[in-house]
Structure formats: structure tokens, C-alpha cells
Coordinates of C-alpha atoms and ligand atoms in Angstrom, one line a residue:
M1 CA -123.6 211.2 -24.1
S2 CA -126.9 211.3 -25.8
W3 CA -129.7 210.0 -24.0
F4 CA -130.5 207.7 -26.5
L5 CA -127.3 205.9 -25.9
V6 CA -127.8 206.3 -22.4
F7 CA -131.1 204.5 -23.0
L8 CA -129.6 201.7 -25.6
S9 CA -126.5 200.9 -23.3
S10 CA -129.1 200.4 -20.3
V11 CA -131.3 198.5 -22.3
L12 CA -128.5 195.9 -23.1
V13 CA -127.4 195.6 -19.4
V14 CA -131.1 194.8 -18.8
C15 CA -131.3 192.5 -21.5
G16 CA -128.4 190.8 -20.4
A17 CA -126.6 190.4 -23.8
N18 CA -123.3 188.9 -22.1
R19 CA -124.6 187.6 -19.1
C20 CA -122.3 184.8 -17.7
P21 CA -124.3 181.7 -17.6
C22 CA -122.0 179.9 -15.4
Q23 CA -122.5 179.4 -11.3
R24 CA -118.9 180.6 -11.1
P25 CA -118.7 184.1 -13.0
E26 CA -114.9 184.0 -13.6
L27 CA -115.4 180.5 -15.7
C28 CA -116.7 183.0 -18.2
R29 CA -113.1 184.2 -18.8
P30 CA -111.4 183.3 -21.7
I31 CA -108.9 180.6 -21.6
R32 CA -105.9 182.0 -23.1
E33 CA -102.7 180.1 -22.1
E34 CA -101.0 177.4 -24.5
R35 CA -100.3 174.1 -23.3
D36 CA -97.7 172.0 -24.5
F37 CA -99.7 169.1 -26.1
E38 CA -103.0 169.7 -27.7
V39 CA -106.2 167.2 -27.3
F40 CA -108.6 168.8 -29.7
V41 CA -112.2 167.4 -29.0
F42 CA -114.7 167.6 -31.6
D43 CA -118.3 167.5 -29.8
V44 CA -121.3 167.1 -31.9
G45 CA -124.0 167.5 -28.9
G46 CA -125.5 165.7 -26.3
K47 CA -124.2 165.4 -22.8
T48 CA -121.7 162.9 -23.2
W49 CA -118.8 165.3 -22.8
K50 CA -119.6 164.8 -19.2
S51 CA -117.7 161.8 -19.5
Y52 CA -114.8 163.0 -21.3
N53 CA -111.3 162.6 -20.1
W54 CA -110.9 166.2 -19.1
S55 CA -107.6 165.6 -17.6
M56 CA -106.4 165.6 -21.3
V57 CA -108.6 167.7 -23.3
T58 CA -107.5 171.1 -24.2
T59 CA -110.0 172.4 -27.0
V60 CA -113.4 171.3 -27.4
A61 CA -114.8 172.2 -31.0
M62 CA -118.6 173.0 -30.5
F63 CA -120.2 171.4 -33.9
G64 CA -123.5 171.0 -32.0
K65 CA -126.0 173.5 -30.2
Y66 CA -124.3 175.7 -28.2
D67 CA -123.8 174.0 -25.0
A68 CA -123.1 176.8 -22.0
E69 CA -123.1 174.1 -19.3
L70 CA -120.1 172.6 -21.6
M71 CA -118.4 175.6 -21.9
C72 CA -118.3 176.5 -18.2
Y73 CA -117.2 172.6 -17.7
A74 CA -114.2 173.0 -20.3
H75 CA -113.2 176.4 -18.4
S76 CA -113.2 175.1 -15.1
K77 CA -111.0 172.4 -16.8
R78 CA -108.6 174.8 -18.3
A79 CA -109.8 173.9 -22.0
R80 CA -111.0 175.9 -24.7
V81 CA -114.4 176.0 -26.3
V82 CA -114.5 177.2 -29.9
L83 CA -117.0 177.7 -32.3
K84 CA -117.5 176.4 -35.6
G85 CA -116.7 178.3 -38.6
D86 CA -118.7 177.0 -42.1
V87 CA -119.6 179.5 -45.1
H88 CA -119.8 179.0 -48.8
I89 CA -116.7 179.9 -50.2
S90 CA -118.4 181.9 -53.0
Y91 CA -119.9 184.0 -50.7
I92 CA -116.6 185.1 -49.2
V93 CA -115.0 186.2 -52.4
D94 CA -116.4 189.3 -51.8
Q95 CA -114.5 191.5 -49.5
Q96 CA -117.7 193.1 -47.8
N97 CA -119.2 190.0 -47.4
R98 CA -115.9 188.3 -46.0
T99 CA -115.5 190.9 -43.4
A100 CA -119.2 190.7 -42.5
W101 CA -119.1 187.0 -41.9
I102 CA -115.7 187.5 -39.9
T103 CA -117.4 190.4 -37.7
E104 CA -120.3 188.3 -36.9
R105 CA -118.3 185.3 -35.8
V106 CA -116.1 187.5 -33.4
K107 CA -119.3 188.8 -32.1
L108 CA -120.9 185.5 -31.7
A109 CA -117.8 183.7 -30.1
K110 CA -117.5 186.7 -27.6
S111 CA -121.1 186.8 -26.5
Q112 CA -121.1 183.3 -25.8
F113 CA -117.8 183.3 -23.9
M114 CA -115.8 181.3 -26.4
D115 CA -112.2 180.6 -26.8
G116 CA -111.8 180.9 -30.8
I117 CA -112.9 179.4 -34.1
N118 CA -112.5 176.1 -35.9
I119 CA -112.9 176.7 -39.6
D120 CA -114.2 173.8 -41.2
I121 CA -114.9 174.5 -45.1
E122 CA -114.4 171.0 -47.1
Q123 CA -115.2 172.5 -50.3
A124 CA -113.9 171.8 -53.5
V125 CA -111.4 174.8 -54.9
E126 CA -109.3 175.4 -58.0
E127 CA -105.6 176.2 -57.6
G128 CA -105.4 179.9 -58.5
S129 CA -109.0 180.6 -58.6
P130 CA -110.9 183.6 -56.7
E131 CA -112.2 181.2 -54.2
Y132 CA -108.4 179.7 -53.7
Y133 CA -107.5 183.3 -52.8
A134 CA -110.3 184.0 -51.0
L135 CA -110.2 181.2 -48.6
T136 CA -106.6 181.9 -47.9
D137 CA -107.7 185.7 -47.1
L138 CA -110.3 184.4 -44.6
V139 CA -108.1 182.6 -42.4
K140 CA -105.7 185.4 -42.4
E141 CA -108.5 188.0 -41.4
T142 CA -110.3 185.8 -39.2
T143 CA -107.2 185.2 -37.3
E144 CA -106.3 188.9 -37.4
A145 CA -109.6 189.8 -36.1
F146 CA -109.7 187.0 -33.4
H147 CA -106.2 187.8 -32.1
R148 CA -107.2 191.4 -32.0
E149 CA -110.8 191.3 -30.4
M150 CA -109.9 188.4 -28.0
P151 CA -106.2 188.3 -27.3
G152 CA -105.2 184.4 -26.5
S153 CA -107.8 182.9 -28.8
Q154 CA -107.0 180.0 -31.2
V155 CA -108.1 180.0 -34.7
S156 CA -107.9 176.3 -36.4
F157 CA -108.6 175.2 -39.8
D158 CA -109.5 171.9 -41.0
V159 CA -107.6 169.9 -43.9
A160 CA -107.8 166.9 -45.8
W161 CA -105.7 163.8 -44.7
S162 CA -102.7 164.8 -47.6
P163 CA -102.4 168.3 -49.0
K164 CA -102.4 166.4 -52.6
C165 CA -105.7 168.0 -53.6
I166 CA -107.7 165.3 -52.0
D167 CA -111.4 165.6 -52.6
K168 CA -110.4 168.6 -55.0
R169 CA -109.3 170.5 -52.0
C170 CA -106.6 172.3 -53.8
Y171 CA -105.9 175.0 -51.0
D172 CA -102.8 177.1 -50.3
Y173 CA -101.8 175.0 -47.3
V174 CA -98.7 176.8 -46.7
T175 CA -100.0 180.3 -46.5
I176 CA -102.8 179.2 -44.5
A177 CA -101.1 177.1 -42.0
E178 CA -98.9 180.3 -41.7
S179 CA -102.1 182.7 -41.0
C180 CA -103.9 180.5 -38.3
D181 CA -102.6 178.9 -35.2
L182 CA -103.0 175.6 -36.3
L183 CA -104.3 172.9 -38.6
F184 CA -106.3 170.0 -37.8
V185 CA -105.6 167.4 -40.2
M186 CA -108.4 165.0 -40.8
S187 CA -106.8 161.7 -41.1
Y188 CA -109.9 159.9 -42.3
D189 CA -112.1 159.2 -44.9
E190 CA -109.0 158.2 -46.7
Q191 CA -111.1 156.0 -49.1
S192 CA -113.1 158.9 -50.7
Q193 CA -111.5 158.6 -53.8
I194 CA -110.6 155.4 -54.9
M195 CA -108.5 154.8 -57.9
G196 CA -108.0 151.6 -57.9
D197 CA -109.9 147.9 -57.1
C198 CA -113.8 148.8 -56.1
I199 CA -113.1 147.2 -52.5
A200 CA -113.7 148.1 -49.0
M201 CA -110.3 149.3 -47.2
A202 CA -109.2 150.9 -43.9
N203 CA -110.8 154.1 -43.2
A204 CA -107.1 155.6 -42.2
P205 CA -104.4 152.9 -43.3
V206 CA -101.3 153.5 -40.9
S207 CA -98.8 154.2 -43.4
Q208 CA -100.5 156.2 -45.9
T209 CA -101.9 158.3 -42.9
L210 CA -98.3 159.0 -41.8
D211 CA -96.9 159.6 -45.2
A212 CA -99.4 162.4 -45.7
Y213 CA -97.8 164.0 -42.5
D214 CA -94.5 164.2 -44.2
Q215 CA -96.1 165.7 -47.4
Y216 CA -97.2 168.4 -44.7
L217 CA -94.2 168.9 -43.3
N218 CA -92.2 168.7 -46.7
L219 CA -93.8 171.7 -47.5
K220 CA -92.1 173.4 -44.9
I221 CA -95.3 173.8 -42.6
D222 CA -94.3 173.9 -38.8
P223 CA -95.1 170.5 -37.2
K224 CA -96.2 172.7 -34.3
K225 CA -99.1 173.8 -36.3
L226 CA -100.2 170.2 -36.9
V227 CA -103.0 168.6 -34.8
M228 CA -103.6 164.8 -36.1
G229 CA -107.3 164.0 -36.2
V230 CA -108.0 160.2 -35.6
P231 CA -111.3 158.5 -36.6
W232 CA -113.9 157.1 -33.6
Y233 CA -115.9 155.9 -36.2
G234 CA -115.3 153.2 -39.2
Y235 CA -117.1 152.2 -42.0
D236 CA -119.5 149.4 -43.0
Y237 CA -119.6 148.1 -46.5
P238 CA -121.9 146.0 -48.2
C239 CA -120.2 142.9 -50.3
L240 CA -121.1 142.7 -53.3
N241 CA -118.8 139.7 -53.2
L242 CA -116.6 138.7 -50.3
S243 CA -113.8 136.6 -52.0
Q244 CA -112.2 133.7 -50.4
E245 CA -109.4 135.8 -49.6
G246 CA -111.9 138.0 -47.4
I247 CA -111.9 140.9 -50.3
C248 CA -115.4 142.5 -49.9
S249 CA -116.0 144.4 -53.3
I250 CA -118.3 147.3 -53.3
P251 CA -120.8 149.3 -55.3
K252 CA -119.3 151.8 -57.3
V253 CA -120.4 155.3 -56.0
P254 CA -118.5 158.2 -57.7
F255 CA -117.0 161.0 -55.7
R256 CA -115.2 164.2 -57.2
G257 CA -113.5 162.6 -59.9
A258 CA -113.3 159.1 -58.6
P259 CA -115.2 156.2 -59.6
C260 CA -115.6 154.6 -56.3
S261 CA -115.8 156.1 -52.6
D262 CA -116.1 155.2 -49.0
A263 CA -119.9 156.8 -49.7
A264 CA -120.7 153.2 -50.5
G265 CA -119.9 152.4 -47.2
K266 CA -122.2 153.8 -44.1
Q267 CA -120.3 155.5 -41.2
K268 CA -120.7 153.7 -37.6
T269 CA -119.8 154.7 -34.3
Y270 CA -116.8 152.8 -32.2
K271 CA -119.7 152.2 -29.8
W272 CA -121.7 150.2 -32.4
I273 CA -118.8 148.8 -33.7
M274 CA -118.0 147.3 -30.4
K275 CA -121.5 145.7 -30.0
Q276 CA -121.3 144.0 -33.4
V277 CA -117.8 142.6 -33.6
N278 CA -118.4 140.1 -31.0
S279 CA -121.5 138.5 -32.8
S280 CA -119.8 138.8 -36.4
L281 CA -119.2 136.2 -38.7
S282 CA -115.4 136.6 -38.3
G283 CA -114.7 138.2 -35.2
R284 CA -112.1 140.8 -35.0
M285 CA -109.2 140.6 -37.7
W286 CA -106.3 142.5 -38.3
D287 CA -105.2 144.0 -41.9
S288 CA -101.0 143.8 -41.3
K289 CA -100.7 145.7 -44.5
Q290 CA -103.1 148.7 -43.4
Q291 CA -102.3 148.3 -39.8
A292 CA -106.5 148.0 -39.2
P293 CA -108.9 146.0 -37.8
Y294 CA -112.0 144.9 -39.5
F295 CA -114.7 142.3 -39.5
N296 CA -117.5 140.6 -41.4
Y297 CA -120.9 140.0 -40.7
K298 CA -124.5 139.2 -42.0
D299 CA -127.3 141.3 -41.6
Q300 CA -130.9 140.3 -40.9
Q301 CA -131.5 140.4 -45.0
G302 CA -128.5 137.8 -45.3
Q303 CA -126.6 140.4 -46.9
I304 CA -122.7 140.2 -46.4
H305 CA -120.8 143.2 -45.0
Q306 CA -117.4 144.2 -44.0
V307 CA -116.7 147.0 -41.3
W308 CA -113.2 148.7 -41.2
Y309 CA -112.5 150.6 -38.1
D310 CA -110.0 152.5 -35.7
D311 CA -109.2 150.8 -32.3
P312 CA -106.3 151.3 -29.7
Q313 CA -104.1 148.9 -31.7
S314 CA -104.2 151.2 -34.9
I315 CA -104.4 154.5 -33.0
C316 CA -101.3 153.9 -31.0
P317 CA -98.6 153.8 -33.7
K318 CA -100.5 157.0 -35.4
A319 CA -100.4 158.8 -31.6
N320 CA -96.8 157.6 -31.2
S321 CA -95.8 159.5 -34.4
V322 CA -97.3 162.8 -33.1
K323 CA -94.7 162.5 -30.7
S324 CA -91.6 161.3 -33.0
K325 CA -92.9 163.8 -35.3
G326 CA -93.3 166.5 -32.7
L327 CA -96.6 167.6 -33.5
R328 CA -98.6 170.0 -32.0
G329 CA -101.2 167.4 -30.6
I330 CA -104.1 164.9 -31.4
G331 CA -107.8 164.9 -31.8
M332 CA -110.7 163.0 -32.9
W333 CA -114.1 162.9 -35.0
N334 CA -115.5 162.9 -32.8
G335 CA -115.9 162.8 -29.0
N336 CA -119.2 161.8 -28.0
I337 CA -119.3 158.3 -30.2
L338 CA -117.8 155.9 -27.3
D339 CA -119.7 154.1 -25.3
Y340 CA -120.2 156.2 -22.0
G341 CA -122.3 153.7 -20.4
D342 CA -121.9 152.0 -17.0
E343 CA -120.9 148.3 -18.7
T344 CA -117.4 147.4 -17.5
V345 CA -116.5 146.4 -20.9
A346 CA -117.8 149.7 -22.5
R347 CA -115.9 151.5 -19.5
Q348 CA -112.6 149.9 -20.3
Q349 CA -112.9 150.1 -24.3
T350 CA -113.9 153.9 -23.7
A351 CA -110.8 154.3 -21.2
M352 CA -108.6 152.6 -23.5
M353 CA -109.4 154.8 -26.5
W354 CA -108.6 157.9 -24.9
N355 CA -105.3 156.8 -23.4
A356 CA -104.6 155.7 -27.1
L357 CA -104.6 159.3 -27.8
L358 CA -101.3 159.6 -25.9
G359 CA -99.5 156.9 -27.5
C360 CA -98.2 153.5 -26.1
Ligands
LIG401 C1 -122.8 187.6 -49.7 O1 -123.3 186.5 -48.9 C2 -124.7 186.1 -49.4 C3 -125.0 185.1 -48.2 O2 -124.7 185.4 -47.0 C4 -125.0 185.8 -50.7 O3 -126.4 185.5 -51.0 C5 -124.5 186.7 -51.5 O4 -124.3 186.2 -53.0 C6 -123.1 187.2 -51.2 N1 -122.5 188.4 -52.2 C7 -121.7 188.4 -53.2 C8 -121.2 189.6 -53.6 O5 -120.7 187.4 -53.2
LIG402 C1 -117.0 136.4 -56.1 O1 -116.0 135.6 -54.7 C2 -115.9 134.3 -55.6 C3 -115.2 133.5 -54.6 O2 -113.9 134.0 -54.1 C4 -114.9 134.3 -56.8 O3 -114.7 132.9 -57.6 C5 -116.0 135.0 -58.2 O4 -115.0 135.1 -59.0 C6 -116.2 136.4 -57.2 N1 -117.1 137.2 -58.3 C7 -116.6 138.0 -58.9 C8 -117.9 138.9 -59.5 O5 -115.9 138.8 -58.5
LIG403 C1 -116.0 140.6 -26.8 O1 -115.0 139.8 -27.0 C2 -113.7 140.4 -26.4 C3 -112.5 139.3 -26.7 O2 -113.0 138.0 -26.4 C4 -114.0 140.3 -24.8 O3 -113.0 141.0 -24.1 C5 -115.0 141.6 -24.6 O4 -115.4 141.5 -23.5 C6 -116.1 140.9 -25.5 N1 -117.4 142.3 -25.4 C7 -118.7 142.4 -24.9 C8 -119.6 143.4 -25.0 O5 -118.9 141.1 -25.0
LIG404 C1 -107.3 160.1 -17.9 O1 -106.0 160.3 -18.5 C2 -105.0 160.3 -17.8 C3 -103.8 160.9 -18.3 O2 -103.7 162.0 -18.8 C4 -104.8 159.2 -17.3 O3 -103.7 158.9 -16.8 C5 -106.0 158.7 -16.6 O4 -105.9 157.2 -16.5 C6 -107.2 158.4 -17.4 N1 -108.3 158.5 -16.8 C7 -109.3 157.3 -17.1 C8 -110.3 157.2 -16.5 O5 -108.8 156.5 -17.9

């Protein structure tokens, strides 16, 4: 061995490139085993993860800043921690660029003692385009690299609520599903392309949500590759007009070919919604067609708003069908946005949202 290499390796040891940050070194060991039922949590940062119901969490996708404490804690609960993977698709059409990106992600995941990667690419792609094939290859090559370099690691890919070119995301869903460990189906933002009346509607209406799983399954995608994503947030729409029947017409904000979209509203956390609903004009109401709760309120400027959201009652039938359709599991965007404070009501509401994930 050359003196240079000896020097280099001692530098690496001294600099502690791969030093385990956990109190117990064994907590840096990767999680390899599969669990029957996935509960896949997106964490966007902060410390509220300390209050998650860890008896059910199986995977945490770290979308905030890297948090070594969270990694150690998750491992102590036998839960995986996975990296976020996002890249401009146009950059990875080039094979060398793609390989470089994958190599760098594997290295980062390893150095941070993580257990896989969640690929979150929500860009528009035309069927049959160079980007279409590059994306499919990216998922395949990323999975191969992770499985080779980190045996037992998990590679997941986020897909829209339906495979029908939602938001112009026309991907090769079948090959992508075959190429990775699981698809996280984002069953929310379902009003991102409103083609009919420009009105406020549910973020994730129950029958529309469930029909879309049948679309995935009809493509012969293995149900054990699908994790259902439910929203722990809702949409707050300013109403141009609130009709006698309670229909809230919303400003026209086009999105990817549709004249109207949920971009006319603002996303609000379940924590905010629970604070707002009791003091609202209407109180909690229930739309039996969409199977979703909503309410109307007036802001300080006198503007009327309509808020659509999900709660245990709307999540329950979705979670039940995860079981009846034999899916891999369930998850949410995102874990941090419940009220993890000390008040009794908040505690109860938060526990009920977690428990709703397992059905009712
Ligand atoms: C490679 O990726 C970089 C960004 O990481 C980008 O600027 C560059 O254009 C890409 N090269 C090719 C040939 O696509
Ligand atoms: C607004 O709502 C009122 C009451 O329901 C209705 O009579 C009216 O036609 C609506 N106006 C518009 C512009 O939709
Ligand atoms: C809101 O009202 C519901 C139903 O009346 C009640 O159970 C809940 O405790 C109230 N929430 C708060 C924060 O006061
Ligand atoms: C956490 O989830 C388990 C089910 O895995 C449930 O039995 C338990 O009651 C939950 N804990 C709390 C505090 O709600």
C-alpha cells in the first residue's frame, strides 16, 4: 500500500467521515427486515417526531434537514429512515449524469446511516419522451444501486393519486412499480386540475380516491407495492360567492392545462383546522357525496372562506380499503402537522388521527 493511501485512510478515520452519532453504536446499523404493514411517514423537520405513535411507524422519509437524533430514535423503534431524492428530469436524461446522481445519493444515505431513499419527482413528463425513459431508468438504476450497496434498503417512488397523467405526469407507472420496492400514492391534491365548475371541493374525496387504486391495480401493479398516502392537511378557499346551497365559487387559477385548481386555496394543517372549526360560521359539516368534512368561516376582513379537510371519519373508509384491497400500507403528508401540544382535546384528536390509519 502506498504511503499516500495509508495517509488518506487515517485522515478519513480521524475526520470521522462515518462516525456513528447515536449513543448506542448498534443504532447506526441499517434496518433490513420487512414488516407486514407499512406506516410511511413524511417528516418535514422540527422535533414533533418525538410524539409520533412509534408503535406503528415503519418508515420515516426525512424531508427536512438531516436529523441524526431522529435517525437514532427511529432505529431504536425498528423503523427505517430514508433520504429524499429529487432531481430535474432533464438533467438525468444523460446516462453519466444519472449515474453520478445515484452514486452521490447512495454515498449520502450510507454516510448518514439511512435505510433507503424516497424519490419524489412531480414534474410533467410526456409519454414516450426522452425524459419518460430516463425517469424509468432512474428508478431502476437507483433501486439496483441501493440494493447492491445497502442490502435490505428500501427504494420508494411517489406517484399522483391516479395513473391517468395527473398534472401531466405521464410516467411509465407499470415499469416504475416493478423496478422499485413500493409506490407511495399521493391520494391528495385531487383538485389540482378542476375541469368542471370552479368551486371548492374535497382534497381527497373518498370514492374518487378509491377508484384510482383500482386504476393502479387494473394495470396489474402488485397491491403489495402500493402505500396509500392520506392528507393531514386541508385547503382553505376564499369564496367569490357562497351560494344558498353552500357552494363556494373560487377564483380561477389555472394549472397544467386546467382552468381552475386548488392553487386558489391555501394548504392548512390539521392543527390549524381543529383550532378554527369550532369558532367558524357553520361548524363542522359533512358532505355525504365526497365523504369529507368542511366548514365556512369569515376572516377579519369579512371575506368568507370554505375549508375542506380530512379527519378520522373521512380517513377511516380509506384506511379500511387499504386492508380490503390488500395494499402494502398507509402513510401521510405529513407527520408533523397534528397538534402535539399538551391540551387534552389536542391529545385526543392527535391520537385519533394516528389510530385512523389502521382503519376502524
Ligand atoms: C448534468 O447535470 C447538471 C446539473 O447537475 C446540469 O447542469 C447539466 O446540464 C447536466 N448535463 C447534461 C448533459 O444533461
Ligand atoms: C351568488 O349566490 C347567490 C345566492 O345563492 C346567487 O343568487 C347568485 O346568483 C350567486 N352569484 C354568482 C355570481 O354566482
Ligand atoms: C370543538 O367542539 C367539539 C364538539 O362540540 C368538542 O368535542 C371539542 O372539544 C371542541 N374543541 C375545542 C378545541 O374546544
Ligand atoms: C399507538 O398505536 C397503537 C397501535 O399500533 C395503539 O394501540 C395505541 O393506542 C396508540 N397509542 C396512542 C397513544 O394512541
